[in-house]
Amino acid sequence: NAGVTQTPKFQVLKTGQSMTLQCAQDMNHEYMSWYRQDPGMGLRLIHYSVGAGITDQGEVPNGYNVSRSTTEDFPLRLLSAAPSQTSVYFCASSYEGHYGYTFGSGTRLTVV
Amino acid sequence: RKEVEQDPGPFNVPEGATVAFNCTYSNSASQSFFWYRQDCRKEPKLLMSVYSSGNEDGRFTAQLNRASQYISLLIRDSKLSDSATYLCVVNEAAGNKLTFGGGTRVLVKP
């Protein structure tokens, strides 16, 4: 099993550009989440999903969209990139939230 | 007040020594608790869940005190490879929203 796979690993965007961060898991996990990690801020929840077709906002959802058309995939879309979105993004999945989450290796995004 | 608070450290620990640190949480309805380990520029990895009765995994012992709303992690016989940032993580009653503490950095030195 590959676990949680995130692509790309690194990305540089110009202000105003849009892009999609990909996240896929092969563990048949229902729960998936996106986090961003900034120095001094810890990990903060952007959006999460408890199953295909179901998504909800986390702590910092502004500027991001998600969809969950399949159990395996949970892409994160940046609509119009801003320098404040420069961060490391982690996708995570869990069979059921109380059992802990498995994280992908992250995407390092720089917006210039 | 942050929902999950940790002493950022660093805790400088001689190899072979014991180190312990706590994490406090504000939501009394929180249902599940975890310690994650994060190495520099890597993803967080689950170290252990924390159960009400306390639990042990090798050199690591976790405790939960619901009355005072804190969890603790103790590392015995510290190894150089234990150097990392340890993240306290709390899962809300909804079962899916993890809240992370800022992390406690541990440096084990020879």
mmCIF file of C-alpha atoms in Angstrom:
data_model
loop_
_atom_site.group_PDB
_atom_site.id
_atom_site.type_symbol
_atom_site.label_atom_id
_atom_site.label_comp_id
_atom_site.label_asym_id
_atom_site.label_seq_id
_atom_site.Cartn_x
_atom_site.Cartn_y
_atom_site.Cartn_z
ATOM 1 C CA ASN A 1 0.000 0.000 0.000
ATOM 2 C CA ALA A 2 1.223 3.481 -0.833
ATOM 3 C CA GLY A 3 -0.697 5.081 2.074
ATOM 4 C CA VAL A 4 -1.440 8.771 1.497
ATOM 5 C CA THR A 5 0.114 10.240 -1.646
ATOM 6 C CA GLN A 6 0.371 13.987 -2.216
ATOM 7 C CA THR A 7 1.414 15.703 -5.416
ATOM 8 C CA PRO A 8 3.248 17.867 -6.192
ATOM 9 C CA LYS A 9 5.907 17.916 -3.464
ATOM 10 C CA PHE A 10 6.967 21.462 -4.305
ATOM 11 C CA GLN A 11 5.223 24.271 -6.167
ATOM 12 C CA VAL A 12 5.836 27.941 -6.826
ATOM 13 C CA LEU A 13 2.871 30.046 -7.899
ATOM 14 C CA LYS A 14 2.428 33.648 -8.865
ATOM 15 C CA THR A 15 -0.151 35.727 -7.037
ATOM 16 C CA GLY A 16 -3.553 35.201 -8.607
ATOM 17 C CA GLN A 17 -2.827 31.830 -10.173
ATOM 18 C CA SER A 18 -4.949 28.830 -9.332
ATOM 19 C CA MET A 19 -3.905 25.249 -8.790
ATOM 20 C CA THR A 20 -5.002 21.941 -7.326
ATOM 21 C CA LEU A 21 -3.083 19.975 -4.733
ATOM 22 C CA GLN A 22 -3.732 16.284 -5.175
ATOM 23 C CA CYS A 23 -4.266 13.778 -2.387
ATOM 24 C CA ALA A 24 -4.994 10.084 -2.798
ATOM 25 C CA GLN A 25 -5.158 7.202 -0.318
ATOM 26 C CA ASP A 26 -5.414 3.489 -0.953
ATOM 27 C CA MET A 27 -6.469 2.379 2.520
ATOM 28 C CA ASN A 28 -10.235 2.728 1.966
ATOM 29 C CA HIS A 29 -10.379 5.417 4.644
ATOM 30 C CA GLU A 30 -13.606 7.373 4.925
ATOM 31 C CA TYR A 31 -12.138 10.350 6.776
ATOM 32 C CA MET A 32 -9.801 12.746 4.952
ATOM 33 C CA SER A 33 -8.526 16.194 5.890
ATOM 34 C CA TRP A 34 -6.303 18.998 4.671
ATOM 35 C CA TYR A 35 -4.011 20.945 7.012
ATOM 36 C CA ARG A 36 -1.567 23.759 6.573
ATOM 37 C CA GLN A 37 1.497 24.173 8.741
ATOM 38 C CA ASP A 38 3.112 27.543 9.270
ATOM 39 C CA PRO A 39 6.036 28.431 11.556
ATOM 40 C CA GLY A 40 4.787 29.233 15.046
ATOM 41 C CA MET A 41 1.190 28.328 14.154
ATOM 42 C CA GLY A 42 1.160 24.556 14.251
ATOM 43 C CA LEU A 43 -1.125 22.583 11.957
ATOM 44 C CA ARG A 44 -4.480 24.113 11.161
ATOM 45 C CA LEU A 45 -7.443 22.358 9.592
ATOM 46 C CA ILE A 46 -8.562 23.740 6.218
ATOM 47 C CA HIS A 47 -11.295 21.346 5.074
ATOM 48 C CA TYR A 48 -12.320 17.820 5.918
ATOM 49 C CA SER A 49 -14.532 15.021 4.637
ATOM 50 C CA VAL A 50 -16.236 12.104 6.359
ATOM 51 C CA GLY A 51 -16.999 10.270 3.126
ATOM 52 C CA ALA A 52 -17.545 10.593 -0.605
ATOM 53 C CA GLY A 53 -19.814 13.527 -1.366
ATOM 54 C CA ILE A 54 -19.482 15.053 2.114
ATOM 55 C CA THR A 55 -17.151 17.939 2.932
ATOM 56 C CA ASP A 56 -17.028 20.626 5.585
ATOM 57 C CA GLN A 57 -14.950 23.626 6.548
ATOM 58 C CA GLY A 58 -12.240 23.627 9.139
ATOM 59 C CA GLU A 59 -10.508 26.470 10.949
ATOM 60 C CA VAL A 60 -9.009 28.283 7.928
ATOM 61 C CA PRO A 61 -11.113 27.510 4.803
ATOM 62 C CA ASN A 62 -11.030 30.892 3.042
ATOM 63 C CA GLY A 63 -9.368 30.785 -0.360
ATOM 64 C CA TYR A 64 -9.639 27.008 -0.679
ATOM 65 C CA ASN A 65 -12.180 24.621 -2.178
ATOM 66 C CA VAL A 66 -12.477 20.868 -1.882
ATOM 67 C CA SER A 67 -14.590 18.076 -3.321
ATOM 68 C CA ARG A 68 -14.807 14.349 -2.574
ATOM 69 C CA SER A 69 -16.177 12.485 -5.554
ATOM 70 C CA THR A 70 -14.498 9.198 -4.608
ATOM 71 C CA THR A 71 -13.342 7.599 -1.379
ATOM 72 C CA GLU A 72 -9.734 7.627 -2.600
ATOM 73 C CA ASP A 73 -9.256 11.232 -3.700
ATOM 74 C CA PHE A 74 -9.548 14.556 -1.891
ATOM 75 C CA PRO A 75 -8.095 17.420 -3.961
ATOM 76 C CA LEU A 76 -7.562 20.905 -2.547
ATOM 77 C CA ARG A 77 -8.033 23.831 -4.909
ATOM 78 C CA LEU A 78 -6.505 27.251 -4.471
ATOM 79 C CA LEU A 79 -8.786 29.639 -6.300
ATOM 80 C CA SER A 80 -6.538 32.716 -6.565
ATOM 81 C CA ALA A 81 -3.208 32.242 -4.825
ATOM 82 C CA ALA A 82 -2.023 34.858 -2.348
ATOM 83 C CA PRO A 83 1.349 35.185 -0.580
ATOM 84 C CA SER A 84 -0.458 34.399 2.707
ATOM 85 C CA GLN A 85 -1.056 30.902 1.343
ATOM 86 C CA THR A 86 2.649 30.157 1.310
ATOM 87 C CA SER A 87 2.825 27.144 3.587
ATOM 88 C CA VAL A 88 3.324 23.413 3.855
ATOM 89 C CA TYR A 89 0.124 21.513 3.133
ATOM 90 C CA PHE A 90 -0.592 18.076 4.538
ATOM 91 C CA CYS A 91 -3.345 15.701 3.589
ATOM 92 C CA ALA A 92 -4.363 13.034 6.107
ATOM 93 C CA SER A 93 -6.754 10.116 6.213
ATOM 94 C CA SER A 94 -8.244 7.850 8.838
ATOM 95 C CA TYR A 95 -10.448 4.775 8.955
ATOM 96 C CA GLU A 96 -12.299 6.441 11.786
ATOM 97 C CA GLY A 97 -11.106 9.614 13.491
ATOM 98 C CA HIS A 98 -10.653 8.127 16.925
ATOM 99 C CA TYR A 99 -7.950 5.770 15.630
ATOM 100 C CA GLY A 100 -5.555 8.471 14.489
ATOM 101 C CA TYR A 101 -4.662 9.770 11.067
ATOM 102 C CA THR A 102 -2.023 8.907 8.480
ATOM 103 C CA PHE A 103 -0.398 11.895 6.836
ATOM 104 C CA GLY A 104 0.977 12.373 3.365
ATOM 105 C CA SER A 105 4.503 13.714 2.916
ATOM 106 C CA GLY A 106 3.292 17.241 2.237
ATOM 107 C CA THR A 107 3.334 19.881 -0.482
ATOM 108 C CA ARG A 108 5.576 22.909 0.009
ATOM 109 C CA LEU A 109 3.868 25.842 -1.686
ATOM 110 C CA THR A 110 5.397 29.259 -2.258
ATOM 111 C CA VAL A 111 3.304 32.108 -3.646
ATOM 112 C CA VAL A 112 5.292 35.045 -4.988
ATOM 113 C CA ARG B 1 -6.349 30.984 24.809
ATOM 114 C CA LYS B 2 -5.249 28.257 22.397
ATOM 115 C CA GLU B 3 -7.335 25.099 22.356
ATOM 116 C CA VAL B 4 -4.300 22.863 22.762
ATOM 117 C CA GLU B 5 -1.183 24.260 24.407
ATOM 118 C CA GLN B 6 2.305 22.859 24.683
ATOM 119 C CA ASP B 7 5.623 24.089 26.022
ATOM 120 C CA PRO B 8 7.604 24.668 22.812
ATOM 121 C CA GLY B 9 10.920 23.723 24.472
ATOM 122 C CA PRO B 10 13.500 22.806 23.460
ATOM 123 C CA PHE B 11 14.028 20.161 26.089
ATOM 124 C CA ASN B 12 17.721 19.330 26.012
ATOM 125 C CA VAL B 13 18.052 15.757 27.250
ATOM 126 C CA PRO B 14 21.220 13.743 27.869
ATOM 127 C CA GLU B 15 21.224 10.398 26.124
ATOM 128 C CA GLY B 16 19.819 7.753 28.462
ATOM 129 C CA ALA B 17 17.875 10.223 30.594
ATOM 130 C CA THR B 18 14.127 10.498 31.103
ATOM 131 C CA VAL B 19 12.107 13.438 29.837
ATOM 132 C CA ALA B 20 8.466 14.270 30.357
ATOM 133 C CA PHE B 21 6.239 17.043 29.107
ATOM 134 C CA ASN B 22 2.579 17.949 29.166
ATOM 135 C CA CYS B 23 -0.115 19.327 26.959
ATOM 136 C CA THR B 24 -3.297 21.075 28.099
ATOM 137 C CA TYR B 25 -6.566 21.199 26.177
ATOM 138 C CA SER B 26 -9.556 23.482 26.631
ATOM 139 C CA ASN B 27 -12.478 21.486 25.208
ATOM 140 C CA SER B 28 -13.794 19.270 27.983
ATOM 141 C CA ALA B 29 -15.879 17.335 25.430
ATOM 142 C CA SER B 30 -12.776 16.091 23.574
ATOM 143 C CA GLN B 31 -12.930 12.354 23.125
ATOM 144 C CA SER B 32 -9.648 11.070 21.817
ATOM 145 C CA PHE B 33 -6.062 12.084 22.275
ATOM 146 C CA PHE B 34 -2.824 11.354 20.497
ATOM 147 C CA TRP B 35 0.871 12.059 20.486
ATOM 148 C CA TYR B 36 2.430 12.525 17.069
ATOM 149 C CA ARG B 37 6.103 12.834 16.256
ATOM 150 C CA GLN B 38 7.338 15.198 13.564
ATOM 151 C CA ASP B 39 10.887 15.275 12.259
ATOM 152 C CA CYS B 40 12.249 18.388 10.571
ATOM 153 C CA ARG B 41 10.545 18.995 7.227
ATOM 154 C CA LYS B 42 8.640 15.715 7.419
ATOM 155 C CA GLU B 43 5.027 14.770 7.964
ATOM 156 C CA PRO B 44 3.612 14.066 11.435
ATOM 157 C CA LYS B 45 3.570 10.385 12.338
ATOM 158 C CA LEU B 46 1.358 8.795 14.969
ATOM 159 C CA LEU B 47 3.425 7.877 18.015
ATOM 160 C CA MET B 48 0.643 6.634 20.240
ATOM 161 C CA SER B 49 -2.950 7.097 21.231
ATOM 162 C CA VAL B 50 -3.642 8.156 24.811
ATOM 163 C CA TYR B 51 -6.160 6.172 26.801
ATOM 164 C CA SER B 52 -7.929 7.113 30.014
ATOM 165 C CA SER B 53 -6.093 4.476 32.012
ATOM 166 C CA GLY B 54 -2.723 5.516 30.666
ATOM 167 C CA ASN B 55 -0.719 3.416 28.267
ATOM 168 C CA GLU B 56 2.819 2.425 27.502
ATOM 169 C CA ASP B 57 4.617 1.569 24.284
ATOM 170 C CA GLY B 58 8.175 0.506 24.906
ATOM 171 C CA ARG B 59 10.048 3.500 26.313
ATOM 172 C CA PHE B 60 7.076 5.818 25.872
ATOM 173 C CA THR B 61 4.323 6.317 28.437
ATOM 174 C CA ALA B 62 1.256 8.492 27.921
ATOM 175 C CA GLN B 63 -1.180 9.645 30.567
ATOM 176 C CA LEU B 64 -4.532 11.411 30.388
ATOM 177 C CA ASN B 65 -5.987 13.528 33.183
ATOM 178 C CA ARG B 66 -9.522 14.480 32.202
ATOM 179 C CA ALA B 67 -10.229 16.354 35.428
ATOM 180 C CA SER B 68 -7.347 18.754 34.845
ATOM 181 C CA GLN B 69 -7.564 18.501 31.057
ATOM 182 C CA TYR B 70 -4.019 17.578 30.247
ATOM 183 C CA ILE B 71 -2.098 14.725 28.703
ATOM 184 C CA SER B 72 1.520 13.855 29.225
ATOM 185 C CA LEU B 73 4.285 11.977 27.460
ATOM 186 C CA LEU B 74 7.275 10.432 29.183
ATOM 187 C CA ILE B 75 10.272 9.082 27.332
ATOM 188 C CA ARG B 76 12.628 6.774 29.232
ATOM 189 C CA ASP B 77 16.195 5.908 28.282
ATOM 190 C CA SER B 78 16.253 8.632 25.617
ATOM 191 C CA LYS B 79 17.969 7.826 22.331
ATOM 192 C CA LEU B 80 19.559 10.262 19.905
ATOM 193 C CA SER B 81 16.862 9.194 17.438
ATOM 194 C CA ASP B 82 14.162 10.507 19.813
ATOM 195 C CA SER B 83 15.150 14.059 18.844
ATOM 196 C CA ALA B 84 12.045 15.469 17.184
ATOM 197 C CA THR B 85 9.041 17.680 17.757
ATOM 198 C CA TYR B 86 6.228 15.976 19.650
ATOM 199 C CA LEU B 87 2.730 17.137 18.768
ATOM 200 C CA CYS B 88 -0.190 16.826 21.119
ATOM 201 C CA VAL B 89 -3.400 16.188 19.186
ATOM 202 C CA VAL B 90 -6.982 16.276 20.409
ATOM 203 C CA ASN B 91 -9.994 14.952 18.517
ATOM 204 C CA GLU B 92 -13.293 16.722 19.113
ATOM 205 C CA ALA B 93 -16.437 14.824 19.915
ATOM 206 C CA ALA B 94 -17.464 14.961 16.237
ATOM 207 C CA GLY B 95 -14.744 12.444 15.633
ATOM 208 C CA ASN B 96 -13.000 14.066 12.731
ATOM 209 C CA LYS B 97 -11.608 17.460 13.634
ATOM 210 C CA LEU B 98 -8.108 17.202 14.978
ATOM 211 C CA THR B 99 -6.700 20.147 16.876
ATOM 212 C CA PHE B 100 -2.925 20.277 17.128
ATOM 213 C CA GLY B 101 -0.751 21.816 19.748
ATOM 214 C CA GLY B 102 2.233 23.832 18.590
ATOM 215 C CA GLY B 103 4.629 21.028 19.473
ATOM 216 C CA THR B 104 7.378 20.392 22.011
ATOM 217 C CA ARG B 105 10.864 20.137 20.635
ATOM 218 C CA VAL B 106 13.123 17.522 22.201
ATOM 219 C CA LEU B 107 16.874 17.392 21.566
ATOM 220 C CA VAL B 108 18.714 14.340 22.834
ATOM 221 C CA LYS B 109 22.449 14.884 23.119
ATOM 222 C CA PRO B 110 25.335 12.451 23.646
#
